[in-house]
Coordinates of C-alpha atoms in Angstrom, one line a residue:
Chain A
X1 CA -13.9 -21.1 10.9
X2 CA -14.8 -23.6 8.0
X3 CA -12.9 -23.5 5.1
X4 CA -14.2 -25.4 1.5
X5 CA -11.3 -26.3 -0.4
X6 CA -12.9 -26.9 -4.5
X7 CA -10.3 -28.9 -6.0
X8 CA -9.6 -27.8 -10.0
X9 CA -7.9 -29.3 -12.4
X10 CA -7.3 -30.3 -16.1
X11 CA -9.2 -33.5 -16.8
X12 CA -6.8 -34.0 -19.6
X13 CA -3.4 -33.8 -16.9
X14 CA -5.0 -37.0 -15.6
X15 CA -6.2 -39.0 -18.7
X16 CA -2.8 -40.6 -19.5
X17 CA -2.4 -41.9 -15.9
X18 CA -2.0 -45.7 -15.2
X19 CA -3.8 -48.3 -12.5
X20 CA -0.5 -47.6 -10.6
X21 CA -0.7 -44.1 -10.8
X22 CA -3.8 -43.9 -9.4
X23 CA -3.0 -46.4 -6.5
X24 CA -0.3 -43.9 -5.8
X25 CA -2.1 -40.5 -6.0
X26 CA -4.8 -42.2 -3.4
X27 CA -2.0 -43.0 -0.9
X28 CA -1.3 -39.6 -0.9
X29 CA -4.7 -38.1 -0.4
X30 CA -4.7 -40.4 2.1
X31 CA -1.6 -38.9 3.4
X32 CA -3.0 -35.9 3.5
X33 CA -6.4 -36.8 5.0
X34 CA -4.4 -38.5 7.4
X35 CA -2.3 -35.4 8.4
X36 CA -5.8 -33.3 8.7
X37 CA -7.4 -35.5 11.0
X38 CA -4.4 -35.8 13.5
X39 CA -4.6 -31.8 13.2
X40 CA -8.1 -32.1 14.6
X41 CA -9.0 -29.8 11.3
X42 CA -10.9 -32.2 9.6
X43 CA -14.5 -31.9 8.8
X44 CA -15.3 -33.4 5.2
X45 CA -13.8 -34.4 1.9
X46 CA -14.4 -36.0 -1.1
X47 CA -13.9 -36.7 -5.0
X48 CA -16.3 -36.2 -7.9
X49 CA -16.9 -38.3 -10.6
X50 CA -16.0 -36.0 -13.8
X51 CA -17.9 -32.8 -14.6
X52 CA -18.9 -34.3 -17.8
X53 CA -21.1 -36.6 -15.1
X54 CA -22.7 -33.6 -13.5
X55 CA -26.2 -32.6 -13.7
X56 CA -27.3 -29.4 -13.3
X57 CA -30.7 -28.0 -12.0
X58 CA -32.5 -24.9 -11.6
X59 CA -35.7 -23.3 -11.0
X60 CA -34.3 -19.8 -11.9
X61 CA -37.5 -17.7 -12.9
X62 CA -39.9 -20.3 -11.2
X63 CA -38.7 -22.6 -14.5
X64 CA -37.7 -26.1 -14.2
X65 CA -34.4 -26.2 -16.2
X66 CA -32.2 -29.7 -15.7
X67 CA -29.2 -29.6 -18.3
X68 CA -26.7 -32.1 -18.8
X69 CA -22.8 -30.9 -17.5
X70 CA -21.6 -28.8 -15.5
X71 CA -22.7 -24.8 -14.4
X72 CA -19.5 -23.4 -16.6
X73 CA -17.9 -25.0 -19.4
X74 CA -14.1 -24.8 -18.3
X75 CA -11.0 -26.4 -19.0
X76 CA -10.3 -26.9 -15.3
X77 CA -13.1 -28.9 -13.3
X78 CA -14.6 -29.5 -10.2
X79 CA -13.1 -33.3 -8.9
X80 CA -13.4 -32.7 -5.3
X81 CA -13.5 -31.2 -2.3
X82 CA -12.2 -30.7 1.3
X83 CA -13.9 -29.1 4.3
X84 CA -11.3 -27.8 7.6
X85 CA -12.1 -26.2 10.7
X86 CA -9.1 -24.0 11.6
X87 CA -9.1 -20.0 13.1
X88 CA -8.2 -18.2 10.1
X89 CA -6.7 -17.6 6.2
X90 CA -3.4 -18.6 6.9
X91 CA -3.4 -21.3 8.7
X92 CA -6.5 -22.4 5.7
X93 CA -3.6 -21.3 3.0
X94 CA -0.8 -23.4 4.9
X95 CA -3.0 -26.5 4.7
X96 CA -3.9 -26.0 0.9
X97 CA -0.5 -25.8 0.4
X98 CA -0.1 -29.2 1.3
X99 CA -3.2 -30.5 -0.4
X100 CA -1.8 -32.8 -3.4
X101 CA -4.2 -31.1 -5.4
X102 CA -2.7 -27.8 -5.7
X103 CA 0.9 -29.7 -7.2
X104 CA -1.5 -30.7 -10.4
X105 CA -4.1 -27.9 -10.5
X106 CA -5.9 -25.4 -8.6
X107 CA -6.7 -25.1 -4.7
X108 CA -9.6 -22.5 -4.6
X109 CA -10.7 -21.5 -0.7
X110 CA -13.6 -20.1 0.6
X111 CA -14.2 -19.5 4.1
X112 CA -17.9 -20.5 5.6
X113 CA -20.6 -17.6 5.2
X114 CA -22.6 -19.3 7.9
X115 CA -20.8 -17.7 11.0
X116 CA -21.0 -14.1 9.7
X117 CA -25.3 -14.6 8.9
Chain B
X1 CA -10.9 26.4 14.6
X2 CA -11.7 25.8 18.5
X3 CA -9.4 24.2 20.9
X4 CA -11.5 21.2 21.3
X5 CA -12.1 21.0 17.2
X6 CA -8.2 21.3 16.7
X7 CA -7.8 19.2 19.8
X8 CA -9.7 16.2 18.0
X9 CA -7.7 17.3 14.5
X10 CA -4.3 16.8 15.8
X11 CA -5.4 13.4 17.8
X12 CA -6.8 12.2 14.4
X13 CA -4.4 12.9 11.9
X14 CA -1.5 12.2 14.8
X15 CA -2.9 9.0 15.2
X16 CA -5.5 7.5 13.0
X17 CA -3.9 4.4 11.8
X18 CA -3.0 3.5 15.0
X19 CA -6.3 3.6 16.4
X20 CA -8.1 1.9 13.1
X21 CA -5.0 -0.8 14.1
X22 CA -5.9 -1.4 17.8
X23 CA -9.5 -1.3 17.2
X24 CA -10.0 -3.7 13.6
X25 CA -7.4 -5.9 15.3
X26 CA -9.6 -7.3 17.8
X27 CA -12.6 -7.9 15.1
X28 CA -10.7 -8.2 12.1
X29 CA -13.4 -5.7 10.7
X30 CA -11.3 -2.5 9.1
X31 CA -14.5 -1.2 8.1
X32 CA -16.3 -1.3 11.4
X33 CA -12.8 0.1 12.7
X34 CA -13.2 3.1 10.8
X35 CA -17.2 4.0 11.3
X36 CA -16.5 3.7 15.3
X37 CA -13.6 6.1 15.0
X38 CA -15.8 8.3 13.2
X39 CA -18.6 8.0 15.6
X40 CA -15.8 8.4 18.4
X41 CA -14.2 11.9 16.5
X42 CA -18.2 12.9 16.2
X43 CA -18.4 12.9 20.0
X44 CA -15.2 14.3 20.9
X45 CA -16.2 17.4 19.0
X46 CA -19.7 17.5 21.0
X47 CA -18.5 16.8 24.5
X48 CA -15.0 18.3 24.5
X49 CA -15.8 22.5 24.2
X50 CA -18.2 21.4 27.0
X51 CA -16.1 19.1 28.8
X52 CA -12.5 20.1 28.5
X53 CA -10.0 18.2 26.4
X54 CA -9.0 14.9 27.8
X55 CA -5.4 14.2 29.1
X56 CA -4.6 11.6 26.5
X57 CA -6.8 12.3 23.4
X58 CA -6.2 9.2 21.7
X59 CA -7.2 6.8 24.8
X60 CA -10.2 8.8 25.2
X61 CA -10.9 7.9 21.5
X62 CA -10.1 5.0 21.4
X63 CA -12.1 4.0 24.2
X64 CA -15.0 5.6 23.4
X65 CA -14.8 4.0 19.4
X66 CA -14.1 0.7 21.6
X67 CA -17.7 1.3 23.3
X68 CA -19.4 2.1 20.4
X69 CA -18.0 -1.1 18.3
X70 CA -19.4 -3.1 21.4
X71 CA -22.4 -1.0 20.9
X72 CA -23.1 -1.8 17.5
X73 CA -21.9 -5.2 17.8
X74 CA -24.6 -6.4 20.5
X75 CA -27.1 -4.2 18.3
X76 CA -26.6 -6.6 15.8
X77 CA -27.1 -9.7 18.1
X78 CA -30.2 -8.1 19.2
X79 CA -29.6 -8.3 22.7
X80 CA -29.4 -5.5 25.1
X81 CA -26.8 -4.8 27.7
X82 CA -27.1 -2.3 30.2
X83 CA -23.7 -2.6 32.0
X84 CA -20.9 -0.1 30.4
X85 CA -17.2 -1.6 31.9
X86 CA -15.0 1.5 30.2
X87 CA -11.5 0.2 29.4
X88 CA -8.8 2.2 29.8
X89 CA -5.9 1.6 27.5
X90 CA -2.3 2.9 29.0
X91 CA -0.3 4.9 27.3
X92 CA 2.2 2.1 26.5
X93 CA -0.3 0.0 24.9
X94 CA -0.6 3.4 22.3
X95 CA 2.9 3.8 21.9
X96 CA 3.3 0.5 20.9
X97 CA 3.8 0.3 17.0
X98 CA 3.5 -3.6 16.0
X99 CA -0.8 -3.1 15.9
X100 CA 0.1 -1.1 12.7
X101 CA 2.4 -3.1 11.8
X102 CA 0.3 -6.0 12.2
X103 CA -2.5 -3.8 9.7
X104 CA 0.4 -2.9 7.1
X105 CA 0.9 -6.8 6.7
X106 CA -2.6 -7.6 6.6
X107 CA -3.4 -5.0 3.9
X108 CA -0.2 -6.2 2.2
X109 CA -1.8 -10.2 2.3
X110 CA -0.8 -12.2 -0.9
X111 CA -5.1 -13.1 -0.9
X112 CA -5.4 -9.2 -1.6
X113 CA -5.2 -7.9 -5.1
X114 CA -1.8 -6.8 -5.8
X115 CA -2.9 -3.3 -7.2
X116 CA -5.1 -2.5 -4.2
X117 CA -3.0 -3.3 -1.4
X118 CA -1.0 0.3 -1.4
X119 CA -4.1 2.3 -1.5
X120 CA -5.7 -0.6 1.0
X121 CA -2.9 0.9 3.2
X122 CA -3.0 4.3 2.1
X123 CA -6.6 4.3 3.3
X124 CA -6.7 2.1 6.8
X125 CA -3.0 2.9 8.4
X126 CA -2.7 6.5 7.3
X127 CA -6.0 7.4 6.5
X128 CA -5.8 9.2 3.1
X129 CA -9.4 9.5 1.5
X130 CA -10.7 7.4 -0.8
X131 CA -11.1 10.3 -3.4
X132 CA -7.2 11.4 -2.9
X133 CA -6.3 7.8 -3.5
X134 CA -8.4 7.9 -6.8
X135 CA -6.2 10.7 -8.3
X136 CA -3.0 9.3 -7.2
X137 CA -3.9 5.9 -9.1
X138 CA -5.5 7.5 -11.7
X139 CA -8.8 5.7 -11.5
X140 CA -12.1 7.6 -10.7
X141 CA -13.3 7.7 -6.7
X142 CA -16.7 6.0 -6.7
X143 CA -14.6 3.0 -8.4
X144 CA -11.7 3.0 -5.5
X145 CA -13.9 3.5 -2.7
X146 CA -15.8 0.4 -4.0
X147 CA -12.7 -1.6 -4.6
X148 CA -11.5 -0.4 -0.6
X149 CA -15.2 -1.5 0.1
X150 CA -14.8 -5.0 -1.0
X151 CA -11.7 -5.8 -0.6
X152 CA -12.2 -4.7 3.7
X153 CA -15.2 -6.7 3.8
X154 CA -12.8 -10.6 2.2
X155 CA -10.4 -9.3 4.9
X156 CA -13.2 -9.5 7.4
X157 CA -15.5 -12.8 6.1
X158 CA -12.2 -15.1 5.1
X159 CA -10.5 -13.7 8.5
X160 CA -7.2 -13.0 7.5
X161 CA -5.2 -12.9 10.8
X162 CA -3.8 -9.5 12.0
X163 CA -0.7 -10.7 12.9
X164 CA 3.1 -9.9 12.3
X165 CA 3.8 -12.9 9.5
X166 CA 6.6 -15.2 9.7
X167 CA 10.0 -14.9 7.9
X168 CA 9.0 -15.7 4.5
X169 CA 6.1 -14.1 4.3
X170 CA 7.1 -10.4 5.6
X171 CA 9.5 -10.9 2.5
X172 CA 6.6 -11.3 0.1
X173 CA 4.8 -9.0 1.6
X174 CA 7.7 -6.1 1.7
X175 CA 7.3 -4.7 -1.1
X176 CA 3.7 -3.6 -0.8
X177 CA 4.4 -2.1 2.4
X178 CA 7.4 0.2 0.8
X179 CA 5.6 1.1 -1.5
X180 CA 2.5 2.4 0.2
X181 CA 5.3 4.2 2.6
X182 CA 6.8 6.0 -0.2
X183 CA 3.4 6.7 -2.0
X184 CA 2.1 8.4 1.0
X185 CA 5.2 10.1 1.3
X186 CA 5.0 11.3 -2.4
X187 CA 1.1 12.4 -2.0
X188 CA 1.9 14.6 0.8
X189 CA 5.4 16.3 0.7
X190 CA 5.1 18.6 -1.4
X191 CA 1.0 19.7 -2.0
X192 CA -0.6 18.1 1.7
X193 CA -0.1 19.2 4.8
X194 CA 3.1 17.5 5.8
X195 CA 1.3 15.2 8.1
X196 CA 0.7 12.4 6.1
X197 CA 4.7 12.7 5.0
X198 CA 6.0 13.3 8.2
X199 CA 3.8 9.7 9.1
X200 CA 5.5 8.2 6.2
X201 CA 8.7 9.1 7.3
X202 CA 8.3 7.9 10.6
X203 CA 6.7 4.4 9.2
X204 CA 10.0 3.9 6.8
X205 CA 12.1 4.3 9.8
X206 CA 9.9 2.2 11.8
X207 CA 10.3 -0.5 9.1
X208 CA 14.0 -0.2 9.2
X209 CA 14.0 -1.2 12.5
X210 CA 11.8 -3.8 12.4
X211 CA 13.6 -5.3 9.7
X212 CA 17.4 -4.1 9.5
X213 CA 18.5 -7.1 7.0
X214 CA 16.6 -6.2 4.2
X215 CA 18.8 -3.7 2.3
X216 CA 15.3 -2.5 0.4
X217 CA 14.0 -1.0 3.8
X218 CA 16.4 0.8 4.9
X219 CA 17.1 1.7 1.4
X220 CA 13.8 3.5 1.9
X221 CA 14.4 5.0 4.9
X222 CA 17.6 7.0 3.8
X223 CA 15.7 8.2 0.5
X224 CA 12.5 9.5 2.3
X225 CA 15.2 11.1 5.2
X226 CA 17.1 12.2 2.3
X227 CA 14.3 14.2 1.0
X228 CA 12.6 14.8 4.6
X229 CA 16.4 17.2 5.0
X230 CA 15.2 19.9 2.3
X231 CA 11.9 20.5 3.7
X232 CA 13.1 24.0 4.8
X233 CA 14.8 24.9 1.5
X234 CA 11.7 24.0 -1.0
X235 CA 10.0 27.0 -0.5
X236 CA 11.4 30.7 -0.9
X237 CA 8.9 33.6 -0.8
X238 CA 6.0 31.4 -2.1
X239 CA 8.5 30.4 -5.0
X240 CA 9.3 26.6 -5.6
X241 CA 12.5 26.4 -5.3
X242 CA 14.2 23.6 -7.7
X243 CA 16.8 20.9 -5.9
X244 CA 20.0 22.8 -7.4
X245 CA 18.9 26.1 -6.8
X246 CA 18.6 25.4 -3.0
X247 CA 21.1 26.9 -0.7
X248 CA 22.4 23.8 1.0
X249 CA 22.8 25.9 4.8
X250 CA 19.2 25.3 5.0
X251 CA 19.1 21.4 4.7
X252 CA 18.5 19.2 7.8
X253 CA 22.4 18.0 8.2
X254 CA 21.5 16.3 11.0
X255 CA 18.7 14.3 8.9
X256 CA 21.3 13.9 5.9
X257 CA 23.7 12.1 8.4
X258 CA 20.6 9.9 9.3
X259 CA 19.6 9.3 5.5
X260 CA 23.5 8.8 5.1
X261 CA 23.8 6.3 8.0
X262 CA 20.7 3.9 6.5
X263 CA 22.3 3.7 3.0
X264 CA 25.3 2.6 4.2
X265 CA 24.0 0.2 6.5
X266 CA 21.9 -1.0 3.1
X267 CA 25.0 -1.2 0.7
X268 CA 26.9 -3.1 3.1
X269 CA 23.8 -5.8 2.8
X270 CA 24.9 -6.1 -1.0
X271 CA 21.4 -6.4 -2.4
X272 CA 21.2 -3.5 -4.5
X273 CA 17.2 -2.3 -5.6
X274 CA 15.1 0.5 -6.4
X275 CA 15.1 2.7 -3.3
X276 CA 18.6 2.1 -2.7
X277 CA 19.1 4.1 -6.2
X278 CA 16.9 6.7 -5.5
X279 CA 18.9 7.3 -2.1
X280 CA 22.1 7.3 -3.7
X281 CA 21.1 9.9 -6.3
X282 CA 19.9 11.8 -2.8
X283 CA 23.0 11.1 -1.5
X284 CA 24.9 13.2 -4.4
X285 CA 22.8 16.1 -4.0
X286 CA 23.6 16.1 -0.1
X287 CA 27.0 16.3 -1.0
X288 CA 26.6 19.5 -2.6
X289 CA 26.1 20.6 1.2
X290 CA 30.4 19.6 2.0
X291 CA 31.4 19.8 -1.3
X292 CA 29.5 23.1 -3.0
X293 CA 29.3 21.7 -6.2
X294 CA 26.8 18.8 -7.7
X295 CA 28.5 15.9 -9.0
X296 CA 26.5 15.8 -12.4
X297 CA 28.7 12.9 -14.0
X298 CA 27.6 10.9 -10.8
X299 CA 23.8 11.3 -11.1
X300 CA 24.1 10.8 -15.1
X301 CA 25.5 7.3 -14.1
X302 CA 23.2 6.6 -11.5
X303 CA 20.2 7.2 -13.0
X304 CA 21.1 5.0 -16.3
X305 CA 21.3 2.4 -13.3
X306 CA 18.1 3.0 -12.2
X307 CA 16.8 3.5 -15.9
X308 CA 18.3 -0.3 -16.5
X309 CA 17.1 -2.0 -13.3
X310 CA 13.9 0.1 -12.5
X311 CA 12.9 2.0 -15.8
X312 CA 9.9 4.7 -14.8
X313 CA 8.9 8.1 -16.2
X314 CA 10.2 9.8 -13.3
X315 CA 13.8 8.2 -13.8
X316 CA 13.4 8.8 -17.6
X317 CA 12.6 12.8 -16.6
X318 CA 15.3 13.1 -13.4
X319 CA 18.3 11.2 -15.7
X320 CA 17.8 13.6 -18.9
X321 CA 17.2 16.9 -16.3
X322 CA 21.0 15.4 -14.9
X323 CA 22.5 14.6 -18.3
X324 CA 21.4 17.8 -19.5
X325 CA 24.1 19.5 -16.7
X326 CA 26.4 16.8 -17.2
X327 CA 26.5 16.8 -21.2
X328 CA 24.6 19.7 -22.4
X329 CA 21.2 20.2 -23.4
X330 CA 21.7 18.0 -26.8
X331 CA 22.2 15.0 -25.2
X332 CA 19.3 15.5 -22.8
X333 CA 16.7 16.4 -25.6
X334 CA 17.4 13.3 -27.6
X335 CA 17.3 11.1 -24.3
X336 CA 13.9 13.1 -24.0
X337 CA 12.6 12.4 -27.4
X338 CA 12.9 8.9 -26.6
X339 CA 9.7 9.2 -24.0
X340 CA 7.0 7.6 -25.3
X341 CA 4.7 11.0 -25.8
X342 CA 1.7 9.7 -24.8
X343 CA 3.2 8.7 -21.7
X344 CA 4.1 12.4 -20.5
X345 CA 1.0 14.2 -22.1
X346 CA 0.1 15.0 -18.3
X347 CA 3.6 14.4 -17.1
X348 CA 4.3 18.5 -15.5
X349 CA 8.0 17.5 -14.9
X350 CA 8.4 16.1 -18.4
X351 CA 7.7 19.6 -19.5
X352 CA 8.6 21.8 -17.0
X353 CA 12.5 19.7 -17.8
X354 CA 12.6 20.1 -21.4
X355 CA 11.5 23.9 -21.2
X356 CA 14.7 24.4 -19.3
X357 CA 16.7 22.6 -22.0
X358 CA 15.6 24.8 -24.7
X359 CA 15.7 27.7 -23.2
X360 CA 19.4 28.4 -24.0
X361 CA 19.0 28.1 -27.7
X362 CA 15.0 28.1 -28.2
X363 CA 13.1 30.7 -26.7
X364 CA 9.7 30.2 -28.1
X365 CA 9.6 26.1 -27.7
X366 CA 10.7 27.1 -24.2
X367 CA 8.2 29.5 -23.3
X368 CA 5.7 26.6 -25.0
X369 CA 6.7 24.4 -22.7
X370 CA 6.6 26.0 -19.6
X371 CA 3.0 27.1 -20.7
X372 CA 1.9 23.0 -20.8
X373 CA 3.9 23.1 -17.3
X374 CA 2.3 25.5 -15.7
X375 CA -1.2 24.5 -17.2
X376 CA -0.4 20.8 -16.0
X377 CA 0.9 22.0 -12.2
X378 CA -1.3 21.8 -9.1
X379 CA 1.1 22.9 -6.7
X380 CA 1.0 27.0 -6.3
X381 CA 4.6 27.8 -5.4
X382 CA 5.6 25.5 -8.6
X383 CA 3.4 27.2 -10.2
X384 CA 4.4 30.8 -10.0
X385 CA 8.2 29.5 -10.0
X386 CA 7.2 28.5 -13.9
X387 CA 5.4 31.5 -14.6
X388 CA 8.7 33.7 -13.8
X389 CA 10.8 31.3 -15.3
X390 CA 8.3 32.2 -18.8
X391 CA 8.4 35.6 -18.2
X392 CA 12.2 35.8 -18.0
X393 CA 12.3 34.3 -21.5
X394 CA 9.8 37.1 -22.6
X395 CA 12.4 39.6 -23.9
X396 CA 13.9 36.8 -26.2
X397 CA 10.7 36.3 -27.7
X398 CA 10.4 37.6 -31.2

């Protein structure tokens, strides 16, 4: 089954960091990609320019709404995501454990909803 | 009730986890588990008056909610099948406990809300109705069966595994699981059937067994044998009868040796906890048994343990009822004054404690509280044991 890893964290944990920080923080995504692949687990990933980026859209009520920011105000945003093929919750919690994400914020899963359509 | 009806009664209270176990693990689906079980009980209670009862009742079940799952299953695909292949499980395959095991864990899963997991097993393993849950937890039924509801259905979509979990997660998941045993315990023993206790007896010993390092468990399984000894001395002519009242020739000894055998085994693990407490204080009262007196001073001390490490309202009640032996009714009042009162407004042994306290010195507060005991009691035998206990203070009363 597919599980969606949404990657959350503080924007403001990650506004002091240097160039060399963030040399170092990709090395270790790619790491971690790395590790997925070789698992044969790995389906998609990737990372968001900040929420304050995001458009949002709707047509809620046959009304054309387009707002500027994200769909919830929160202190913890959306800055990526990763997408694993593996049989079932545990072996999806074992890899989140892993995922550098979850050592600075939050690692939300959610398993696919299009097997059980 | 016909042979057949109580047939298909014994089979499902004997072993209803079991088969919601074998039949959810294969699909992951606890819900589905539970609707072909029903549909299977449904047709054992048509076809068996007819037909006979079946050698082994719970194959024949099982079997026949197997059939059905497939049933609904390929329903649900929209495809037809004609060809039935009927697979019969062996008896060993029943006997075999892990597939509950293997349900306890997954209802016990860290990705399940901490508050539902003990009524999550409650429900599934030892098949306690939603409504009887509700009370227990003191929330109302439509709002725990849609809670059981949900929570079956994120087992199901995110596919937690039903498997037995590696070392460090059984430990994160113990507690859950000993504490769903010893709530089903407590919902039974004493007002159900015996059933559902005798089940949670068995499950705490299973448990030991599966997991004889973890002082906790078997701590558990010597309080619930403990307990499981006075079954045949709670009860005298319809009358409750209260733990020192009992005549200890009626206790299980062999079962107090068993209760006796698991606590040691647990203290020699040196990880003291909860149930091991609750055991020990067990333990004194067996001794009455050898001894013929209870060792009041011992259960004074032993509950301000448990009071420190594990404070509850049922330790708060059980350590003032001892005190009140050991020390005289003084001391236990004031330690009973300390209760929060809002806390034991619906609390029957709160009440039913302090009567017995006052009624040395203070007939009419006594008879008071007995009346709030009796009016707070569900249990019949308790019941009438507090209305005699009134009525003796009656000639006292001014």
């Amino acid at each position: 089954m597919r599980y969606t890893f949404l990657l959350y964290s503080d924007p403001a944990d990650t506004a002091q960091m240097t160039q060399d920080d963030w040399v170092q923080m990709k090395a270790v995504y790619g790491q971690y990609i790395g590790a997925l692949q070789e698992a044969g687990i790995f389906v998609d990933t990737d990372w968001l320019h900040p929420a304050d980026t995001a458009t949002t859209l709707s047509l809620k009520d046959g009304e054309k709404s387009v707002q500027d920011g994200p769909v919830a105000e929160t202190r913890e945003t959306l800055g990526g995501y990763f997408v694993i093929d593996v049989p079932d919750l545990d072996v999806a919690l074992k890899w989140a454990e892993q995922c550098p994400a979850a050592q600075m914020g939050k690692v939300e899963i959610r398993a696919s909803a299009m097997d059980s359509l | 009730m016909t042979a057949p009806a109580r047939a298909a009664e014994d089979a499902a209270r004997a072993s209803y986890g079991k088969l919601v176990a074998m039949l959810a693990a294969r699909s992951g689906d606890i819900a589905a588990a539970e609707d072909a079980l029903a549909d299977a009980f449904v047709q054992a209670l048509r076809t068996w008056p007819a037909r006979g009862i079946p050698d082994r009742p719970e194959a024949w079940l099982l079997t026949t909610a197997r059939n059905r799952a497939t049933d609904s299953a390929r329903r649900d695909r929209r495809i037809t099948f004609t060809e039935e292949v009927p697979e019969m499980p062996t008896t060993d395959h029943l006997s075999f406990p892990d597939h509950r095991l293997k349900l306890m864990f997954v209802c016990a899963h860290p990705a399940i809300e901490e508050g539902l997991r003990t009524p999550l097993i409650l429900q599934t393993v030892l098949g306690v109705q939603a409504a009887d849950i509700a009370r227990v937890f003191n929330v109302a039924p439509s709002a725990m069966a849609q809670r059981l509801v949900r929570v079956k259905r994120k087992i199901k979509d995110t596919r937690i595994p039903f498997v037995l979990p590696g070392d460090p997660d059984i430990a994160s998941r113990r507690d859950a699981l000993l504490n769903a045993v010893y709530a089903a315990y407590a919902v039974d023993w004493q007002e159900g059937t015996g059933d559902l206790s005798h089940e949670a007896h068995y499950l705490a010993t299973l448990l030991a067994d599966l997991m004889p390092d973890n002082a906790e468990t078997l701590g558990l399984a010597a309080l619930i044998t403990f307990i499981e000894a006075r079954r045949g001395a709670n009860l005298r002519a319809g009358l409750y009868v209260p733990l020192p009242e009992q005549d200890p020739d009626l206790w299980n000894t062999g079962l107090i040796d068993r209760a006796a055998l698991f606590l040691t085994r647990a203290s020699a693990l040196g990880a003291p906890g909860r149930f091991q407490l609750e055991a020990a204080i067990q333990a004194v009262h067996a001794e009455r048994h050898v001894t013929g007196v209870t060792n009041w001073r011992a259960l004074s001390q032993l509950y301000a343990g448990l009071m420190q490490a594990h404070p509850s309202l049922g330790a708060a009640v059980g350590r003032a009822a001892a005190v009140g032996e050991d020390a005289g009714p003084a001391a236990a009042l004031a330690l009973l004054d300390l209760i929060e009162p809002d806390a034991v407004k619906a609390f029957q042994p709160y009440w039913a404690t302090r009567a017995h306290l006052l009624a040395a010195y203070n007939p009419q507060s006594a008879a008071d509280a007995y009346t709030r005991a009796i009016d707070l009691s569900t249990y019949a035998p308790a019941t009438r044991w507090l209305e005699a206990r009134r009525a003796a203070l009656a000639p006292r009363l001014s």
